[in-house]
Coordinates of C-alpha atoms and ligand atoms in Angstrom, one line a residue:
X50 CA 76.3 -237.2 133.7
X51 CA 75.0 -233.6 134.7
X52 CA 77.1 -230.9 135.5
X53 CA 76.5 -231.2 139.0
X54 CA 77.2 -234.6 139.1
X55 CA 81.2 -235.3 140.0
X56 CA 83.0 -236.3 137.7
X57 CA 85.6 -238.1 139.4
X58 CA 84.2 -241.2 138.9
X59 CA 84.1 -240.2 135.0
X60 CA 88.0 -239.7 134.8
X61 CA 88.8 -242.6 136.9
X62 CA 87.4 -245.0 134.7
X63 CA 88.9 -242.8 131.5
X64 CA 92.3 -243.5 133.2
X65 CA 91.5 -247.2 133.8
X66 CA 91.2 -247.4 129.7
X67 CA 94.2 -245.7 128.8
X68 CA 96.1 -247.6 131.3
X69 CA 97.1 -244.9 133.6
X70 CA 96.6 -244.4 137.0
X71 CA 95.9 -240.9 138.9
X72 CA 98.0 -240.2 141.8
X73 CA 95.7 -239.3 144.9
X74 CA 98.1 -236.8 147.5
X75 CA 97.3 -236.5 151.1
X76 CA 97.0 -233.7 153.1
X77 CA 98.3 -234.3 157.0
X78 CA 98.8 -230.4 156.9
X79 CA 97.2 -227.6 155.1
X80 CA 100.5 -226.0 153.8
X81 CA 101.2 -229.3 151.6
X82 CA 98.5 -228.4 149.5
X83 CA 99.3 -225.5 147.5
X84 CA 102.7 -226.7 146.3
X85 CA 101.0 -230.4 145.5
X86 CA 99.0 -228.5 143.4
X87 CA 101.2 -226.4 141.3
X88 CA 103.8 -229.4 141.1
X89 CA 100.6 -231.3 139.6
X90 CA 100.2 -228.0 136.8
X91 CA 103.4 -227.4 136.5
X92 CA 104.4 -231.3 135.2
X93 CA 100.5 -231.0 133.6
X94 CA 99.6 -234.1 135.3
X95 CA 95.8 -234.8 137.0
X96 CA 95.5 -235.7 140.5
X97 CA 93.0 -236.6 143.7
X98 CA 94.1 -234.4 146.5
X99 CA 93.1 -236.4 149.3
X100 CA 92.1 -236.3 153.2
X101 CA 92.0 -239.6 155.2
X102 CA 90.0 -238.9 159.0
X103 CA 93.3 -239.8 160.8
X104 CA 94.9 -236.5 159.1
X105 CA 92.8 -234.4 160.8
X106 CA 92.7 -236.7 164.4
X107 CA 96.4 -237.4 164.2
X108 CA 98.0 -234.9 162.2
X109 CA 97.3 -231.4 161.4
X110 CA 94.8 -231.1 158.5
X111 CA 92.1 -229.6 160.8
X112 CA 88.7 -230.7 160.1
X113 CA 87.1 -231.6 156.2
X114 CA 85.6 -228.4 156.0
X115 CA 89.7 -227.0 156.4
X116 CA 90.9 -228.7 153.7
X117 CA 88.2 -228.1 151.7
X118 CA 88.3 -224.4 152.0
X119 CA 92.5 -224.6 151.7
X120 CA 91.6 -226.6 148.1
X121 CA 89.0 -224.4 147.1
X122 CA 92.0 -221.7 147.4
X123 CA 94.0 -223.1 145.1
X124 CA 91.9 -225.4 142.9
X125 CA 92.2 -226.1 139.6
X126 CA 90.1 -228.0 137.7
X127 CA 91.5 -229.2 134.8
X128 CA 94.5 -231.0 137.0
X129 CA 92.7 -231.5 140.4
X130 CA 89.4 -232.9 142.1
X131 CA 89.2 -233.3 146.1
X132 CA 88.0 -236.8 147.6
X133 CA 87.6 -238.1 151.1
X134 CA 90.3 -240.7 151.7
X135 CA 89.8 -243.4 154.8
X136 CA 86.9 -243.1 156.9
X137 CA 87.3 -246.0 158.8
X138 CA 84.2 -248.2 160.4
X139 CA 86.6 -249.5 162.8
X140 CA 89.5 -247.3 163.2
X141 CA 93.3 -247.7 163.7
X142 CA 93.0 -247.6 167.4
X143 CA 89.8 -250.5 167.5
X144 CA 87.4 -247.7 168.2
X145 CA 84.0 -247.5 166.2
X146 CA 83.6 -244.7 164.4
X147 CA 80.1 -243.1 163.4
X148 CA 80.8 -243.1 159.4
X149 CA 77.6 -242.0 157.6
X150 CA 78.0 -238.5 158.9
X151 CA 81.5 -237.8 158.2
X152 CA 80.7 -238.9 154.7
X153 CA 77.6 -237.3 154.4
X154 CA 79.7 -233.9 155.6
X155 CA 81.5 -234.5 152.9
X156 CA 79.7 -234.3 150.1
X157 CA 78.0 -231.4 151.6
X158 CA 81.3 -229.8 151.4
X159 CA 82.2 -230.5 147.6
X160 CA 84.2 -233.4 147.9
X161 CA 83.9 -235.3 144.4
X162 CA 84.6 -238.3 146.1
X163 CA 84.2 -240.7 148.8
X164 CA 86.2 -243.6 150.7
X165 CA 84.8 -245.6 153.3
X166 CA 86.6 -248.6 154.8
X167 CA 85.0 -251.4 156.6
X168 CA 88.8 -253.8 156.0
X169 CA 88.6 -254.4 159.8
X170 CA 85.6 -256.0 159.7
X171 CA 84.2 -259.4 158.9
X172 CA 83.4 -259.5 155.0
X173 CA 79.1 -259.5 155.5
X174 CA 79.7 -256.3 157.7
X175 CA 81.9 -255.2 155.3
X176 CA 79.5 -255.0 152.5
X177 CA 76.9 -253.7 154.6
X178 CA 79.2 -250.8 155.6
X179 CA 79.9 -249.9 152.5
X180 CA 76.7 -250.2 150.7
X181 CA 75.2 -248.0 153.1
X182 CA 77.7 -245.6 152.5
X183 CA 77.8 -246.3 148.5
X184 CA 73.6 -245.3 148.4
X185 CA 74.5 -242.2 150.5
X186 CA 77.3 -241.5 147.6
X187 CA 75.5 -242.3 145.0
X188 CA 72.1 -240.1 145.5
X189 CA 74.5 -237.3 145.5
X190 CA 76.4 -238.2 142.6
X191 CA 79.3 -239.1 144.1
X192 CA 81.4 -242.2 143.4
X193 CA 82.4 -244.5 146.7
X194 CA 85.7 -246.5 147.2
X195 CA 86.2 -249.5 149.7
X196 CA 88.7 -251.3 151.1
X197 CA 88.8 -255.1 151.4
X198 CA 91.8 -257.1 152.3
X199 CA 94.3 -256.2 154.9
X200 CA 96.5 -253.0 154.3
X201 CA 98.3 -253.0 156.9
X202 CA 100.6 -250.3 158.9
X203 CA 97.7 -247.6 160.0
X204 CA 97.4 -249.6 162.9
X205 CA 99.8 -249.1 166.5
X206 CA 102.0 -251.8 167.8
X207 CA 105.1 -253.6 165.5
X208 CA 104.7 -255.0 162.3
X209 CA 104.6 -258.6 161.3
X210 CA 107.8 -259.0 159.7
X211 CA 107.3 -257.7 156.0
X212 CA 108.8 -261.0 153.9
X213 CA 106.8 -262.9 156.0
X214 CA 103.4 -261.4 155.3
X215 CA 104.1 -261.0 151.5
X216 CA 105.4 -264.7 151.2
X217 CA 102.3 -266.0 153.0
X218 CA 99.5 -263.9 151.1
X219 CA 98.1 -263.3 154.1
X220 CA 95.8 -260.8 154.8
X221 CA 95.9 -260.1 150.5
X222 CA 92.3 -259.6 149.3
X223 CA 91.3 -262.8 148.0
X224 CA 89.3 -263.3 144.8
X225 CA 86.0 -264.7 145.2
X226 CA 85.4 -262.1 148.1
X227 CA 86.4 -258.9 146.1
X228 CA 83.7 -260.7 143.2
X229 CA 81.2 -260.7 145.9
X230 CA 82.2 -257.8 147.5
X231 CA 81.7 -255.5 144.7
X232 CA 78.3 -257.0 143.1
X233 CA 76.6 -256.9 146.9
X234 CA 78.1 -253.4 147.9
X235 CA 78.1 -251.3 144.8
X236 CA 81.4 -249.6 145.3
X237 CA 83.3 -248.2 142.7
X238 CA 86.5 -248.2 143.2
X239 CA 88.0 -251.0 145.2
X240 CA 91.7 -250.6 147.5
X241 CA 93.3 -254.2 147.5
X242 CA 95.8 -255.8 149.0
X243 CA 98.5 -257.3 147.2
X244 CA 101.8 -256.4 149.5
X245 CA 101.3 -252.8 149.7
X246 CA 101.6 -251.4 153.3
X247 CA 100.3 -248.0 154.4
X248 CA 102.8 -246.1 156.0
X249 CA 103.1 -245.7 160.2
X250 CA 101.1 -243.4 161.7
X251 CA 101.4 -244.4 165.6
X252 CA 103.6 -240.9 167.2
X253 CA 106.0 -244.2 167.7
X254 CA 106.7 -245.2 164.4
X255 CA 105.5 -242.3 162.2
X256 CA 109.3 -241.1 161.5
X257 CA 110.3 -244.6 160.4
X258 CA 111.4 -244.8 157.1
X259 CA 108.7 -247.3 155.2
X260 CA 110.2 -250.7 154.2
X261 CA 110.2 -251.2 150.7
X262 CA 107.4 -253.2 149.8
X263 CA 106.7 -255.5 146.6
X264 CA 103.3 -256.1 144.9
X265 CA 102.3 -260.2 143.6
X266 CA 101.1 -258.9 140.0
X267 CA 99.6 -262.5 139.2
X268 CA 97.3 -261.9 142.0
X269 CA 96.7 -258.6 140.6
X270 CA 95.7 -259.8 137.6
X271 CA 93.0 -262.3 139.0
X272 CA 91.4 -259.4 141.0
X273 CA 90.8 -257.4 138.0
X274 CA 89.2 -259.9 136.1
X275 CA 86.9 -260.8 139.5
X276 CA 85.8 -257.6 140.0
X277 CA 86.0 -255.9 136.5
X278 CA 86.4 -252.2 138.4
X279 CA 89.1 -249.8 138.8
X280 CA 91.2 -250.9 141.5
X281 CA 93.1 -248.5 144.1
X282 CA 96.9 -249.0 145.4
X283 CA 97.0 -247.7 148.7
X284 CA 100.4 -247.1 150.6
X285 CA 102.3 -246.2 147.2
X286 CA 104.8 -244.6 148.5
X287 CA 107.9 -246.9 149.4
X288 CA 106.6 -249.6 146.8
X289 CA 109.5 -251.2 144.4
X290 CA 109.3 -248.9 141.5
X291 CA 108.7 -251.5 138.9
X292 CA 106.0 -253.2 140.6
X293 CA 104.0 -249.5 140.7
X294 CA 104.8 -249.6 137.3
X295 CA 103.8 -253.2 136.4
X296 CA 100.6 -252.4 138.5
X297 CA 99.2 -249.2 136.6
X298 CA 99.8 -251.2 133.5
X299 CA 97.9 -253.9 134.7
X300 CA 95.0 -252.3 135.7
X301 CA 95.3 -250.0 139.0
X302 CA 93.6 -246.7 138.1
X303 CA 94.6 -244.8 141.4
X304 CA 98.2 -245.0 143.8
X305 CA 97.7 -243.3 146.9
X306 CA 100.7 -241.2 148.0
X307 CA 100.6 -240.2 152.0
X308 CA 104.1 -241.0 153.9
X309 CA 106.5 -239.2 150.8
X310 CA 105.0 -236.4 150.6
X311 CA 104.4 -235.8 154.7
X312 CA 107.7 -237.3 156.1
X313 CA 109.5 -234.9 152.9
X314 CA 107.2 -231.9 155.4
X315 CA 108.6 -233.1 158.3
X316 CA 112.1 -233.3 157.9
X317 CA 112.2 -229.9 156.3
X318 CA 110.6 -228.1 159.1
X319 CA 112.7 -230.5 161.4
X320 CA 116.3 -229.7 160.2
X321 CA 115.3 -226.0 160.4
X322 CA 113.6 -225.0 157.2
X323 CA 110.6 -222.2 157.3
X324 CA 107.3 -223.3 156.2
X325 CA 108.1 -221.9 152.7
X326 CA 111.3 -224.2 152.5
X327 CA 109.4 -226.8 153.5
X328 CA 106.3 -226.4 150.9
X329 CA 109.4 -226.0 148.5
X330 CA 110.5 -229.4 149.7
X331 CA 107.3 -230.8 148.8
X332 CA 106.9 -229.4 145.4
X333 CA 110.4 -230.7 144.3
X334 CA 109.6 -234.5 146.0
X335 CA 106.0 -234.1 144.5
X336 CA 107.4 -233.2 141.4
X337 CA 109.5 -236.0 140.9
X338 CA 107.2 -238.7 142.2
X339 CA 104.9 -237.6 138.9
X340 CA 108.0 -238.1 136.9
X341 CA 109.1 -241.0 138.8
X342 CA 106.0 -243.2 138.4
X343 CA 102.9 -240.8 136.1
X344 CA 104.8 -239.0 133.9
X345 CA 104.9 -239.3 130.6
X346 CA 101.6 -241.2 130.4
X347 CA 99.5 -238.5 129.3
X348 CA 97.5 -238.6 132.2
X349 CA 95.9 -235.4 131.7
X350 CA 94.6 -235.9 128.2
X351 CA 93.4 -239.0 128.8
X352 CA 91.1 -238.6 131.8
X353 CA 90.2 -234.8 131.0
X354 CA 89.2 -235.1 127.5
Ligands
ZN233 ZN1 95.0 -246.1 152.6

C-alpha cells in the first residue's frame, strides 16, 4: 500500500491473524476523546476512535468535520486511526438518509475508515448500498464495513424481550447471505449478528442500563468460514465477558464500544462532576475496559508492526 493509502484496513486484518481484536470507541461528545486517547497510550493498546451519524444528530459530537478536527488534536498514530461508524441507509427513526455524501465527506476529512449500513433493508438493496459505498471507499483507499443481520436497540419503541430473540436466532445474520453478501458487495469488514444488541439511543431509553447480552459462538464460527473476512462485534459493551472473549479468539477483529464509555460521561456530569471529572471518569472506565477484554494481547505490536 502507499503512504497515502489508510492503513486501517492493513492493521485490521494484522489483528484478525494474531487473534486480537481492536476496540473501536465512540464519540457522542467531543470531551470523550482526549482521555479515550491517552487511556489507549497509556495501557499501549491500538484503537478506532469512532463517530456513528446518530452522535452528531442525537447526541453532541457536532458534525464529522468536529470530531475530526477534536482527533486531529490529540492524535496519535502509533495507538489510534479515526473511522466513520454507522451511516445508516435507512435510519433509526425509518427515515432515508442520503449516504454517499456523508461518506464521501468523510474521506475528504481523513477518516481511515468507513461504515455504511444498509441492515434495514432487504438483502439485494443491501448489497447494492454497500457496494456503492465500498467503490466510493475503495478509489480513495479506504476500507468499507457493512452491516447485515439485525442489531438491534438503535431503533425507538421497547425491545423484544432479550431471551427470546437470542433463543429464536432471529434476526442473527444467517450464513449463506453473509457468503453472498460479501462476494457481491465487496466490503471489508462485516458487523454480524450473533446476540449482540446496540445500546438505547431513543431520549426514552438512552439512560437504561443495557441488558447483558450473550453471543451463540457456533454460529460465529460458521460466519467466519462463509465469509473468510474480519468480522465486527457491534454493541460490545454489556456483552457477557467470556463470550467477548470467546469471540476475539474466534475470529472478531473489531468490538465496538459506545454505551460504557457515554453513559460513564453522563452520570459524571449528572451527579455533579465538572467536565474534567467527567473526562477523568472516562479515562479510568476506558482504561479498564482495555484491561478488561484487550489487554494483555499485544494488540499494539501485532497490528502496528
Ligand atoms: Zn453499531
Amino acid at each position: 500500500m502507499s503512504e497515502s493509502m489508510s492503513d486501517t484496513g492493513t492493521i485490521i486484518k494484522r489483528a484478525r491473524q494474531a487473534g486480537v481484536a481492536l476496540p473501536a470507541f465512540n464519540i457522542p461528545y467531543l470531551p470523550i476523546m482526549e482521555p479515550v486517547i491517552r487511556a489507549v497510550r497509556d495501557q499501549d493498546s491500538f484503537a478506532l476512535i469512532a463517530v456513528a451519524r446518530l452522535e452528531w444528530i442525537k447526541f453532541q459530537s457536532q458534525s464529522l468535520a468536529a470530531v475530526a478536527k477534536e482527533f486531529q488534536r490529540w492524535d496519535d498514530p502509533r495507538h489510534v486511526r479515526l473511522h466513520l461508524d454507522h451511516v445508516p441507509v435507512i435510519d433509526e427513526d425509518n427515515l432515508r438518509v442520503d449516504y454517499l455524501p456523508i461518506i464521501e465527506e468523510a474521506i475528504g476529512l481523513g477518516y481511515r475508515s468507513v461504515m455504511v449500513d444498509g441492515s434495514r433493508l432487504p438483502l439485494a438493496e443491501n448489497i447494492a448500498a454497500t457496494l456503492r459505498v465500498c467503490e466510493a471507499a475503495h478509489a480513495a483507499g479506504v476500507p468499507c464495513e457493512a452491516e447485515l443481520g439485525a442489531v438491534l436497540g438503535h431503533e425507538a419503541g421497547p425491545m423484544p424481550p432479550y431471551e427470546e430473540l437470542f433463543r429464536s436466532g432471529k434476526g442473527f445474520t444467517r450464513v449463506e447471505e453473509a457468503a453472498r453478501f460479501v462476494k457481491e458487495s465487496g466490503c471489508d469488514w462485516l458487523s454480524v449478528a450473533i446476540g449482540n444488541i446496540h445500546g438505547a439511543v431513543s431520549q426514552a431509553a438512552r439512560d437504561q442500563k443495557k441488558v447483558e447480552a450473550r453471543l451463540n459462538l457456533a454460529h460465529l464460527d460458521l460466519l467466519l468460514k462463509a465469509t473468510g473476512i474480519p468480522l465486527v462485534l457491534h454493541g460490545g459493551s454489556g456483552v457477557r465477558r467470556e463470550d467477548v472473549l470467546g469471540a476475539i479468539k474466534r475470529g472478531i477483529a473489531k468490538v465496538n464500544i459506545g454505551t460504557e464509555i457515554r453513559q460513564t460521561y453522563e452520570t459524571a456530569l449528572k451527579t455533579g462532576g465538572t467536565i474534567a471529572q467527567a473526562q477523568d471518569a472516562v479515562y479510568q472506565r476506558t482504561i479498564g475496559i482495555i484491561r478488561d477484554y484487550f489487554g494483555n494481547t499485544g494488540i499494539r505490536s501485532a497490528v502496528a508492526g
